[in-house]
Short mmCIF file of C-alpha atoms and ligand atoms in Angstrom, two decimals:
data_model
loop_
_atom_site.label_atom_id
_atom_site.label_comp_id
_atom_site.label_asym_id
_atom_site.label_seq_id
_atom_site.Cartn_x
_atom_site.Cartn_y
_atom_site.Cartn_z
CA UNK I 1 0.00 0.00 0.00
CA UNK I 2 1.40 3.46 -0.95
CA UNK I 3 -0.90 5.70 -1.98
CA UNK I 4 1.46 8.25 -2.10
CA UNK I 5 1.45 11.82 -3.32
CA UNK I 6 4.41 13.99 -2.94
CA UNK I 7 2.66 16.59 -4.55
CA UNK I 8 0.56 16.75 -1.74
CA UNK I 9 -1.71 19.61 -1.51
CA UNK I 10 -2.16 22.01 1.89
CA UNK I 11 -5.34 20.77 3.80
CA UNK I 12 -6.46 23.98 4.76
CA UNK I 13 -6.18 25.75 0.75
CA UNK I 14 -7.47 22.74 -0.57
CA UNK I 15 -10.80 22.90 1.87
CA UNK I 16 -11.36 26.41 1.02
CA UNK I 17 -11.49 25.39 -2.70
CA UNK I 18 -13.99 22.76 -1.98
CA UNK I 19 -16.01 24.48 0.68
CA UNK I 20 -16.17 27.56 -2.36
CA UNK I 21 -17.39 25.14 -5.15
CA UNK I 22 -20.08 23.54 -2.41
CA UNK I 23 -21.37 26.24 -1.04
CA UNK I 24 -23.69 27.37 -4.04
CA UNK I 25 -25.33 23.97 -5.22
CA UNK I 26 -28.74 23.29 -3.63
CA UNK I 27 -28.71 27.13 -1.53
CA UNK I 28 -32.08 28.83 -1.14
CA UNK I 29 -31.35 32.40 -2.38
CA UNK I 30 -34.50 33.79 -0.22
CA UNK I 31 -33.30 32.22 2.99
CA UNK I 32 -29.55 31.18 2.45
CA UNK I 33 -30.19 27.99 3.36
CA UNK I 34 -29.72 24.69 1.87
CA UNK I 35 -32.49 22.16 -0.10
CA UNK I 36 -30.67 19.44 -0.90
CA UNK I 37 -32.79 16.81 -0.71
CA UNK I 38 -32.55 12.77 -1.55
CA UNK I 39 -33.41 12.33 -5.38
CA UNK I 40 -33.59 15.81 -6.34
CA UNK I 41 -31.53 17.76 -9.00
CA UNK I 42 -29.48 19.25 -5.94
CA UNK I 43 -28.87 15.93 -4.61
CA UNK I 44 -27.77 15.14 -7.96
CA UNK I 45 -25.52 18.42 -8.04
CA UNK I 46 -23.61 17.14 -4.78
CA UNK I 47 -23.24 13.96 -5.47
CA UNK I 48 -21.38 14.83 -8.85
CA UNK I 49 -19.11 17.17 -6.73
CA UNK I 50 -18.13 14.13 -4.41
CA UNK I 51 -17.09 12.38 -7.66
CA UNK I 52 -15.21 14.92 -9.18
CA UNK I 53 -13.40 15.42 -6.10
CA UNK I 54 -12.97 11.81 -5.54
CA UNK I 55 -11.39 11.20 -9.23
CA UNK I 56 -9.56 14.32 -9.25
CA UNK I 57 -7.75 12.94 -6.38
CA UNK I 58 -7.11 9.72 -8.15
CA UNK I 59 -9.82 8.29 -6.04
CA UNK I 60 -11.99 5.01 -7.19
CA UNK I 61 -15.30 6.29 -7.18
CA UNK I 62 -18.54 3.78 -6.97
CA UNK I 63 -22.22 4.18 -6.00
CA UNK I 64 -23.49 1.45 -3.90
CA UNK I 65 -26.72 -0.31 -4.26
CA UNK I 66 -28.56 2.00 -1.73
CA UNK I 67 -27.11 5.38 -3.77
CA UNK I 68 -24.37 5.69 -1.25
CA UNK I 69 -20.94 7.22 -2.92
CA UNK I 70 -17.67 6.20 -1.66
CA UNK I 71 -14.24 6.71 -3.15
CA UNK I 72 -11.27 4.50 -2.55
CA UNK I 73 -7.59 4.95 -1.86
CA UNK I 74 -6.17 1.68 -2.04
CA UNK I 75 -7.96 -1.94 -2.89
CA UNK I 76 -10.78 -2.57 0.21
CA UNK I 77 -11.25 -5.71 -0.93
CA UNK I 78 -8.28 -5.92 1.53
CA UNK I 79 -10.56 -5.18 4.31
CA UNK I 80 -9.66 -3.51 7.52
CA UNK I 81 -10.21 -0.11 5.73
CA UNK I 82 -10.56 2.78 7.19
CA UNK I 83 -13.21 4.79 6.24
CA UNK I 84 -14.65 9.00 6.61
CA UNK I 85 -17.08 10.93 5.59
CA UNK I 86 -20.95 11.66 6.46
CA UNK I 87 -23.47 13.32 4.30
CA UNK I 88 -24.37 16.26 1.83
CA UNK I 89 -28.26 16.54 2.21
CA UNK I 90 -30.02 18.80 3.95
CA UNK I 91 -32.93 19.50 6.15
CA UNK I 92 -35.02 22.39 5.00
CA UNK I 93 -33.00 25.73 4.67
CA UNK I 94 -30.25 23.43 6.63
CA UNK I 95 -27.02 25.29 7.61
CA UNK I 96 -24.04 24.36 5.19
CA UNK I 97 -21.63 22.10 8.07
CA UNK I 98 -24.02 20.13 8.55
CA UNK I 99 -23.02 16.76 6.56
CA UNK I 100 -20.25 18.67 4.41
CA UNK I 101 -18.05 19.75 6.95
CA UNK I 102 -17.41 15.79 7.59
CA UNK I 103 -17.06 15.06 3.65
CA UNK I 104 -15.18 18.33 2.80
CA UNK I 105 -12.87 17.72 6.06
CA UNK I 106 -11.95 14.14 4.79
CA UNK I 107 -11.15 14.60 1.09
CA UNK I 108 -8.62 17.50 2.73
CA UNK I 109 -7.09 15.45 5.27
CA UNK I 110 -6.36 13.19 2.80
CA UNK I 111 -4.41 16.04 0.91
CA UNK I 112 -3.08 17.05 4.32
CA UNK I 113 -1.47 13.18 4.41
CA UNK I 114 -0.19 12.84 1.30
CA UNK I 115 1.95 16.45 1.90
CA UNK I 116 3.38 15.36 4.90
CA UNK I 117 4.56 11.98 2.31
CA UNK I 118 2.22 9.31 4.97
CA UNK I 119 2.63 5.85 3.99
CA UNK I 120 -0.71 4.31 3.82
CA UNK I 121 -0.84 0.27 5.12
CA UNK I 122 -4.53 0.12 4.86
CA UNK I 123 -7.18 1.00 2.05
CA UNK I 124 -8.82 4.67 2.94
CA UNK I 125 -12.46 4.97 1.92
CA UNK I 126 -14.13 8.71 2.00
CA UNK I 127 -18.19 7.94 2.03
CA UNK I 128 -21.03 9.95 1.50
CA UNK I 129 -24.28 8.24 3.10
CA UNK I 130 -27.31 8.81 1.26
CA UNK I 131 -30.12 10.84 2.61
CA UNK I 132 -29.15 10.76 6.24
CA UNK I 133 -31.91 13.92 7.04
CA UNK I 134 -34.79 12.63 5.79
CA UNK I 135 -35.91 15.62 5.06
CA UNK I 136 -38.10 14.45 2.22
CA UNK I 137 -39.64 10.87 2.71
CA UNK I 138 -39.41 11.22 6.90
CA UNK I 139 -36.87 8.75 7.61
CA UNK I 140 -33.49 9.39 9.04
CA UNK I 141 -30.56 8.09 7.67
CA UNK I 142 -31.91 6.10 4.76
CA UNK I 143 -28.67 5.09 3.09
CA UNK I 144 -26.82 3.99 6.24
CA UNK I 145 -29.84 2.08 7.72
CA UNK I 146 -30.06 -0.10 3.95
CA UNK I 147 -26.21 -0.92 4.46
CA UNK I 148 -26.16 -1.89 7.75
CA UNK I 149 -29.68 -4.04 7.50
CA UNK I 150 -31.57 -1.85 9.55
CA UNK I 151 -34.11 -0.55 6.84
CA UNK I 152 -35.79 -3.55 4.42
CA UNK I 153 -36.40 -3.16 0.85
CA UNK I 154 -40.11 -3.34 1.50
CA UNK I 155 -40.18 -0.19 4.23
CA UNK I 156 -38.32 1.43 2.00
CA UNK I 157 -40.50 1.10 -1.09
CA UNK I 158 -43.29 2.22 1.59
CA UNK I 159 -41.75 5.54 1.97
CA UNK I 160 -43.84 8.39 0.12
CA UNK I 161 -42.61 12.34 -0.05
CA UNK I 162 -45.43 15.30 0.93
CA UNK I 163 -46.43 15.12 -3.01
CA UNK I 164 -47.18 11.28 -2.99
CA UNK I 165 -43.59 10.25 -4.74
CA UNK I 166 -42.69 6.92 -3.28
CA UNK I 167 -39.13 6.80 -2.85
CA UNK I 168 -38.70 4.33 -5.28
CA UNK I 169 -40.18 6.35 -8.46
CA UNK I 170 -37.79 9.62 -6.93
CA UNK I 171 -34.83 7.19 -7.30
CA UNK I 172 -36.03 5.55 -10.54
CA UNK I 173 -36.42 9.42 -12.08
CA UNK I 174 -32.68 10.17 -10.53
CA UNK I 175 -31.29 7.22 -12.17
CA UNK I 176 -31.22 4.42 -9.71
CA UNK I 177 -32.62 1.10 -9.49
CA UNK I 178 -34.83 0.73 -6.21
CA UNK I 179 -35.25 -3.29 -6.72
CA UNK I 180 -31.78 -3.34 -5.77
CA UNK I 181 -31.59 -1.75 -2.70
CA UNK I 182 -31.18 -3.50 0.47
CA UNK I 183 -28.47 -4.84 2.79
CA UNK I 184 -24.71 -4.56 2.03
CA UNK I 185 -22.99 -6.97 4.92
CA UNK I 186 -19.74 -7.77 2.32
CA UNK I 187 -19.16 -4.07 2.25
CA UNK I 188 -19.24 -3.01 5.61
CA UNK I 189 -17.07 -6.29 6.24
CA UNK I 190 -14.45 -3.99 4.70
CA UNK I 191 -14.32 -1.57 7.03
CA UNK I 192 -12.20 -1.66 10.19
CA UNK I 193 -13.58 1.38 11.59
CA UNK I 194 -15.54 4.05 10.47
CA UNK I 195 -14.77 7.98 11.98
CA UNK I 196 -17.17 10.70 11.43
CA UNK I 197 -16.51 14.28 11.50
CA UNK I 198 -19.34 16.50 12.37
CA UNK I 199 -19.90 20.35 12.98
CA UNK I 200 -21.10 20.46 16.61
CA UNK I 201 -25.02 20.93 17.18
CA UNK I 202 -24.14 22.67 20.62
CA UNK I 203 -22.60 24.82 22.69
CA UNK I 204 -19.98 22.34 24.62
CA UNK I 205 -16.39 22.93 22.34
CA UNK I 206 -17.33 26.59 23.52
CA UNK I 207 -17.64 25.85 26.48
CA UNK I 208 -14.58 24.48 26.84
CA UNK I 209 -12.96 26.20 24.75
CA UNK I 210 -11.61 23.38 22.40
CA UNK I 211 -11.81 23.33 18.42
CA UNK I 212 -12.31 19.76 18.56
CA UNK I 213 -14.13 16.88 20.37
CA UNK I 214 -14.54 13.22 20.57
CA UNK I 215 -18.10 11.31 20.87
CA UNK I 216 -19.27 9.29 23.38
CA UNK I 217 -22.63 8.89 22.48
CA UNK I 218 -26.20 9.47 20.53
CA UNK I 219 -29.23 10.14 22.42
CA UNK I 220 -32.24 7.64 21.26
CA UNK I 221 -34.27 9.55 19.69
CA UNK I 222 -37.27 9.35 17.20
CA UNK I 223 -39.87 10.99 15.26
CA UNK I 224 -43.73 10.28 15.39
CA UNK I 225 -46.52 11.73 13.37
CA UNK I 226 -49.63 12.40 14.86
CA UNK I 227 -52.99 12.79 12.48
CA UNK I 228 -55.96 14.60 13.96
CA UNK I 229 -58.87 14.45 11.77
CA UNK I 230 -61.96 16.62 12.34
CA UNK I 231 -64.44 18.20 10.01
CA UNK I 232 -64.16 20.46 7.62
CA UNK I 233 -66.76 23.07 7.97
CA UNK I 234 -66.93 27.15 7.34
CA UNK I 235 -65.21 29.40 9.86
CA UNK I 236 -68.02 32.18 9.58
CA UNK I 237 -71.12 30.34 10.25
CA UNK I 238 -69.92 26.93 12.26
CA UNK I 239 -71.20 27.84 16.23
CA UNK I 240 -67.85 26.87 17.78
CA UNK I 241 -70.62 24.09 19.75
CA UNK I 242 -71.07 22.47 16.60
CA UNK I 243 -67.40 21.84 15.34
CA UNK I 244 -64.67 19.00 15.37
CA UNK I 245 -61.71 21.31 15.03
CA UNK I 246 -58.66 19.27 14.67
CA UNK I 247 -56.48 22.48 15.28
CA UNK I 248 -56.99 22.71 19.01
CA UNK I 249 -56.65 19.45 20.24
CA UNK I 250 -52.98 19.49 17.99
CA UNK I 251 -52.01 22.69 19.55
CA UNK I 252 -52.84 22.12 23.12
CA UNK I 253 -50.75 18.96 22.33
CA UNK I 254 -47.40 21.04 21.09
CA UNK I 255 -48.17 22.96 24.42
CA UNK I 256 -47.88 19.31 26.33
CA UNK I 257 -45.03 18.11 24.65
CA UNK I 258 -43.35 20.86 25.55
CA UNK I 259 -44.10 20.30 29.12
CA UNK I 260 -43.37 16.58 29.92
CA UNK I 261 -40.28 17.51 28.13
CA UNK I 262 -38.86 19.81 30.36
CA UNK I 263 -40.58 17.78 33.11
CA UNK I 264 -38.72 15.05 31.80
CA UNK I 265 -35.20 16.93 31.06
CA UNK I 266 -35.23 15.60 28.03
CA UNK I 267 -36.32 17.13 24.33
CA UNK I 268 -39.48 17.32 22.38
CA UNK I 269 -40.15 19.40 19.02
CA UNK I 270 -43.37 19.96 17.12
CA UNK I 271 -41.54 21.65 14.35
CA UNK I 272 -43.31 20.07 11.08
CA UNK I 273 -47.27 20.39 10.42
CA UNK I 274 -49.54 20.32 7.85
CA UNK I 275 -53.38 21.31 7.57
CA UNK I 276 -56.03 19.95 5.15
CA UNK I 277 -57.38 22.25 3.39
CA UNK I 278 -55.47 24.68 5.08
CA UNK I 279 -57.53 27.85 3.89
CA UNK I 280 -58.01 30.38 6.32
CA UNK I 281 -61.69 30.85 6.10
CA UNK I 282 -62.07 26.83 7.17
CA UNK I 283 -62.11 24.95 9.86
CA UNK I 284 -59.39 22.01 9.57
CA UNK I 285 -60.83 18.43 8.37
CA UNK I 286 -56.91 17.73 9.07
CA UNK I 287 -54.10 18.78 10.53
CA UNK I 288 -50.71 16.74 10.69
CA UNK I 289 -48.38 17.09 13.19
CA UNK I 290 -44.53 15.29 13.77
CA UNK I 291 -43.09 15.00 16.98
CA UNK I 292 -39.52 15.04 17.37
CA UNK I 293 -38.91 13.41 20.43
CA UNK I 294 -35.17 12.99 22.45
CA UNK I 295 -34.12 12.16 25.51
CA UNK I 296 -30.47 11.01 27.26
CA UNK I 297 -31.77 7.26 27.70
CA UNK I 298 -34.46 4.70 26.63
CA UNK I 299 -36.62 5.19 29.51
CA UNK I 300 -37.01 8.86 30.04
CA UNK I 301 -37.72 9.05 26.16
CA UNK I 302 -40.56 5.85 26.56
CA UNK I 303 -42.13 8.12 29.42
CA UNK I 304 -42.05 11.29 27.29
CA UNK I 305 -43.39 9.90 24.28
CA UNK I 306 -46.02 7.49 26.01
CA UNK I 307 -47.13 10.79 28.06
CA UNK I 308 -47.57 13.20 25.34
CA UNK I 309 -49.59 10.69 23.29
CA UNK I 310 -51.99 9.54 26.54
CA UNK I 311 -52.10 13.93 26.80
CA UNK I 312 -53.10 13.75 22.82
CA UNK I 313 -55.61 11.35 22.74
CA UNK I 314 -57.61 13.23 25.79
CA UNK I 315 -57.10 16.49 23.99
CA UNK I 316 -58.77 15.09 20.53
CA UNK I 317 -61.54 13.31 22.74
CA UNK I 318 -62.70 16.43 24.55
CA UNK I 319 -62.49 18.09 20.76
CA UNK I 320 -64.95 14.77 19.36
CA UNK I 321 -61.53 14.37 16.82
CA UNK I 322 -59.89 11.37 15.94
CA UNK I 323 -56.12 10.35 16.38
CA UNK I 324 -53.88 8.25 14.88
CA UNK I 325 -50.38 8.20 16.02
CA UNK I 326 -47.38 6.44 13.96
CA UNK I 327 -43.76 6.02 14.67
CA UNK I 328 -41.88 7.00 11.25
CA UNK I 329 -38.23 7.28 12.46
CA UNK I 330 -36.54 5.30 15.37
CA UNK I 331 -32.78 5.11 16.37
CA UNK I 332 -32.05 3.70 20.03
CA UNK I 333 -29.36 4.50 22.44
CA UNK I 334 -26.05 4.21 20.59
CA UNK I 335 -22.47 4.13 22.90
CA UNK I 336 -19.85 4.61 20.37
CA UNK I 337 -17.30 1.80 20.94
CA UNK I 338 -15.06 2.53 23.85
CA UNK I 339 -11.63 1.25 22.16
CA UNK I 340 -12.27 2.86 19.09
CA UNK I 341 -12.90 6.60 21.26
CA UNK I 342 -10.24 6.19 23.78
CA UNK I 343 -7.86 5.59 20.50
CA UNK I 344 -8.95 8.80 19.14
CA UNK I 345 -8.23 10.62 22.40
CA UNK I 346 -4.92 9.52 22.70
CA UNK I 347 -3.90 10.62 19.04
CA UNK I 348 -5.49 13.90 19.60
CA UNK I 349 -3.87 14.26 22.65
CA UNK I 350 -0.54 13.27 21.62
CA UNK I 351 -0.96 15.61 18.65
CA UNK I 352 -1.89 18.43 21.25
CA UNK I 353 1.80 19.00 22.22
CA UNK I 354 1.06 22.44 23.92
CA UNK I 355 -1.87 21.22 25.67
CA UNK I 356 -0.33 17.78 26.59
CA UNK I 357 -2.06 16.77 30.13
CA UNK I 358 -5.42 18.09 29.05
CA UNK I 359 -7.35 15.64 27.35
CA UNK I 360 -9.58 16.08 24.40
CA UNK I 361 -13.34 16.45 25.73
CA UNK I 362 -15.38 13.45 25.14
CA UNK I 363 -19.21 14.68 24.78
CA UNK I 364 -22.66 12.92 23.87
CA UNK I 365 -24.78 14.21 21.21
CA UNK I 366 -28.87 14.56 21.07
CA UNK I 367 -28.15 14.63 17.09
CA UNK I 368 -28.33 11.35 15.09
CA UNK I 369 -25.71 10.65 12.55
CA UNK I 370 -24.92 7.45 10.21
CA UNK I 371 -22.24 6.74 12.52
CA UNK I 372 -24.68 5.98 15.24
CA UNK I 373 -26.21 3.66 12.35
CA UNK I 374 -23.24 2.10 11.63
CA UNK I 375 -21.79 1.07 14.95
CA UNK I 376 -24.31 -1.37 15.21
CA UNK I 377 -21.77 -3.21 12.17
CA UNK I 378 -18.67 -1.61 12.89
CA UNK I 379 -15.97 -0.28 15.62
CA UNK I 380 -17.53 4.19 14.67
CA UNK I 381 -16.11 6.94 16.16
CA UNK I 382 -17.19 10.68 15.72
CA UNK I 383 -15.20 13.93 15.99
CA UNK I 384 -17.02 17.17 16.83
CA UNK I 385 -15.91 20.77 15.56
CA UNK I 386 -16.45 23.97 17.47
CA UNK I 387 -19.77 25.72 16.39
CA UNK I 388 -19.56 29.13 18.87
CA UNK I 389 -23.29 29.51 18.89
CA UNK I 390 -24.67 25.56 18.99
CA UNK I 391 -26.86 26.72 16.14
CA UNK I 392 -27.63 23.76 13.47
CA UNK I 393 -30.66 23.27 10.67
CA UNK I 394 -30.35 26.85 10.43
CA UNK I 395 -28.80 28.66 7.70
CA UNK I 396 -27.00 30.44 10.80
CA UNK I 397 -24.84 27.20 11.03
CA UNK I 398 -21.65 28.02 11.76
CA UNK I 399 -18.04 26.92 12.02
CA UNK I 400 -15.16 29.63 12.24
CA UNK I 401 -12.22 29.17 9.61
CA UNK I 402 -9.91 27.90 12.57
CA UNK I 403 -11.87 25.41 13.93
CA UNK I 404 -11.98 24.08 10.31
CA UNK I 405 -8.67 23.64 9.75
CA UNK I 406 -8.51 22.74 13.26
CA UNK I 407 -10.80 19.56 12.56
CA UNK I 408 -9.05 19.20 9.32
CA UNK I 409 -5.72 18.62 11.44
CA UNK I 410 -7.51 16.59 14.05
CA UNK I 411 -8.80 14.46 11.48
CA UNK I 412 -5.75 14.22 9.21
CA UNK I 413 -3.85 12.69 12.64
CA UNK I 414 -6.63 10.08 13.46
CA UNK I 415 -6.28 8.99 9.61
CA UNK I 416 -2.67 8.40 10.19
CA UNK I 417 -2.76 7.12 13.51
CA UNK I 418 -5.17 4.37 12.34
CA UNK I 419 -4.24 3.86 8.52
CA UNK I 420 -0.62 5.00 8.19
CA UNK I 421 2.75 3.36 8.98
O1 HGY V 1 -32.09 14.75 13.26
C1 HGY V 1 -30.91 14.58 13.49
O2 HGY V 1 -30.50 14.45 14.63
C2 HGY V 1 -29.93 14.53 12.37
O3 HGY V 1 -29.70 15.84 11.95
N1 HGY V 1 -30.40 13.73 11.28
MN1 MN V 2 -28.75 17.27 10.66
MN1 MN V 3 -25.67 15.62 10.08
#
């Protein structure tokens, strides 16, 4: 294995370059923010970015089964690979770290190797996990989950966007073959360990006052919809006696979420709805609500979840609505894998000469992420960047140009210390 470059390019210039040619494709001029989602033309737009900057890199480039993209330094057919990288889609208006910091960060460390001449003894994959937001068919992490086995064929083909395209047909129209989607064991058999790099969605790094973290682990966390169907009916002449308004029991149930919550110390989010007919001169026959629902362990998320729904159903009783309540995105407890960390810490801390003695802070995240997916398969580890305000799926996202080199560095190291001689 050499996989060397002596004309190895500067981490930091060659991120700026990148992070310049990202930063337009999929952007919302109104808002700034980002609309890249799974199967559309800006999906499309990113995903020919990670190839060019795969190939241009001498990279092997190849699309798995379930639209994922990774590009290949080395033969992994070898196995024991070690493999970066996260995701380019968005939520809607998403900030721009969020996914590309982790993708833009690895194709540059791996410039930032080859110019300090590292000798690579094991094949280096850079991935990009297909819609990991699911910002358009409601399921998380989508591309991961089909990998590691965690996501069938058949749920898959169930999912449908807000404008009734199954996920299937929004493949089919990108390109892709959805009959051929579905577990990929021999690939992830590859990989020796998978590291993640991830903008922050916090406040900790400031905190402490540290560019870069290490994570411990991912908060279970879900997301359920909630339907409350009433009756249509005119908003000028319906006595409010006579109506089944679907819009009160749904809003005194954001109000209870929010209060067995932060009964509960742990997080819940009515951020999503959607109202049938939605006219404002009518009373609701529908309105649609998703619950985004987090908490630091299985039990205390159970009791928030369990609670709001018991507070939902009395709501739509008293209101004479009905309620149906489905679970569209689950993703348990996940404790990244203690070896795998701990080896992380001590190559950061080695690497943090001047601050030698104070170690690297290890921090747990309420954010999902494939590599929460993926340690279910394989030994994952995730790196945090500094974000100085905690802001995230906002266009506000932010990262300062130090920190990103910073994580850049901090990444380039772990690379070495687990791929190079
Ligand atoms: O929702 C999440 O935690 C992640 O951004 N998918
Ligand atoms: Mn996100
Ligand atoms: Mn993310």
């Amino acid at each position: 294995m050499t996989g060397r470059n002596d004309e190895g390019r500067d981490g930091e210039a060659s991120f700026r370059e990148m992070w310049r040619d990202l930063a337009p494709l999929g952007r919302h001029p109104a808002s700034g923010g980002y609309r890249r989602y799974a199967w559309t033309g800006a999906d499309a737009d990113c995903r020919a970015w990670f190839r060019e900057q795969a190939e241009a890199r001498g990279l092997v480039h190849e699309t798995d089964r379930n639209g994922n993209q990774w590009a290949w330094l080395g033969d992994p057919g070898e196995g024991d690979a070690v493999v970066t990288g996260s995701h380019l889609d968005s939520v809607p208006d998403g900030g721009a770290f969020d996914g590309p910091l982790g993708i833009v960060s690895a194709f540059a460390a791996l410039d930032e190797l080859r110019r300090r001449g590292a000798e690579f003894t094991k094949p280096l994959g850079i991935v990009n996990f297909g819609d990991e937001e699911g910002a358009r068919f409601g399921l998380a992490c989508v591309g991961s989950r089909l990998t590691a086995g965690r996501l069938t064929r058949e749920e898959a083909h169930r999912l449908v966007d807000a404008g009734g395209t199954t996920l299937p047909r929004a493949m089919e129209a990108a390109g892709y073959d959805p009959d051929a989607i579905g577990p990929d064991p021999e690939r992830l058999a590859r990989i020796g360990a998978f590291v993640e790099l991830h903008v922050e969605q916090g406040r900790s790094l400031d905190r402490t006052g540290d560019p870069v973290g290490i994570a411990s682990a991912i908060w279970p966390h879900g997301r359920w919809r909630y339907d409350f169907r009433g009756e249509a009916n005119h908003a000028g002449t319906t006595l409010l006696a006579d109506r089944r308004d679907p819009m009160l029991p749904y809003a005194e149930t954001v109000l209870a979420a929010r209060r067995e919550a932060g009964l509960a110390g742990a997080l819940a989010t009515f951020g999503k709805v959607a109202v049938e007919p939605n006219g404002v001169n009518a009373v609701p026959s529908l309105v649609r609500g998703w619950l985004d629902s987090r908490a630091a362990d299985a039990g205390t998320l159970d009791a928030v979840t369990a609670a709001v729904e018991r507070a939902a159903r009395e709501y739509a009783g008293r209101a004479g609505v009905a309620l149906d309540v489905v679970r569209e995105s689950f993703t348990p407890v996940v404790e990244f894998q203690h070896a795998l960390r701990d080896e992380l810490a001590r190559i950061l801390g080695a690497a943090r000469a001047e601050d030698r003695g104070r170690p690297v802070p290890v921090l747990a995240t309420g954010a999902g992420h494939d590599a929460g997916i993926l340690s279910a398969s394989v030994p994952t580890a995730m790196l945090f960047v500094r974000n100085p305000t905690g802001v995230s799926h906002s266009p506000a996202e932010h990262a300062t140009e130090q920190d990103r080199a910073a994580g850049v560095a901090a990444l380039a190291d772990v690379l070495e210390g687990l791929a190079c001689r």
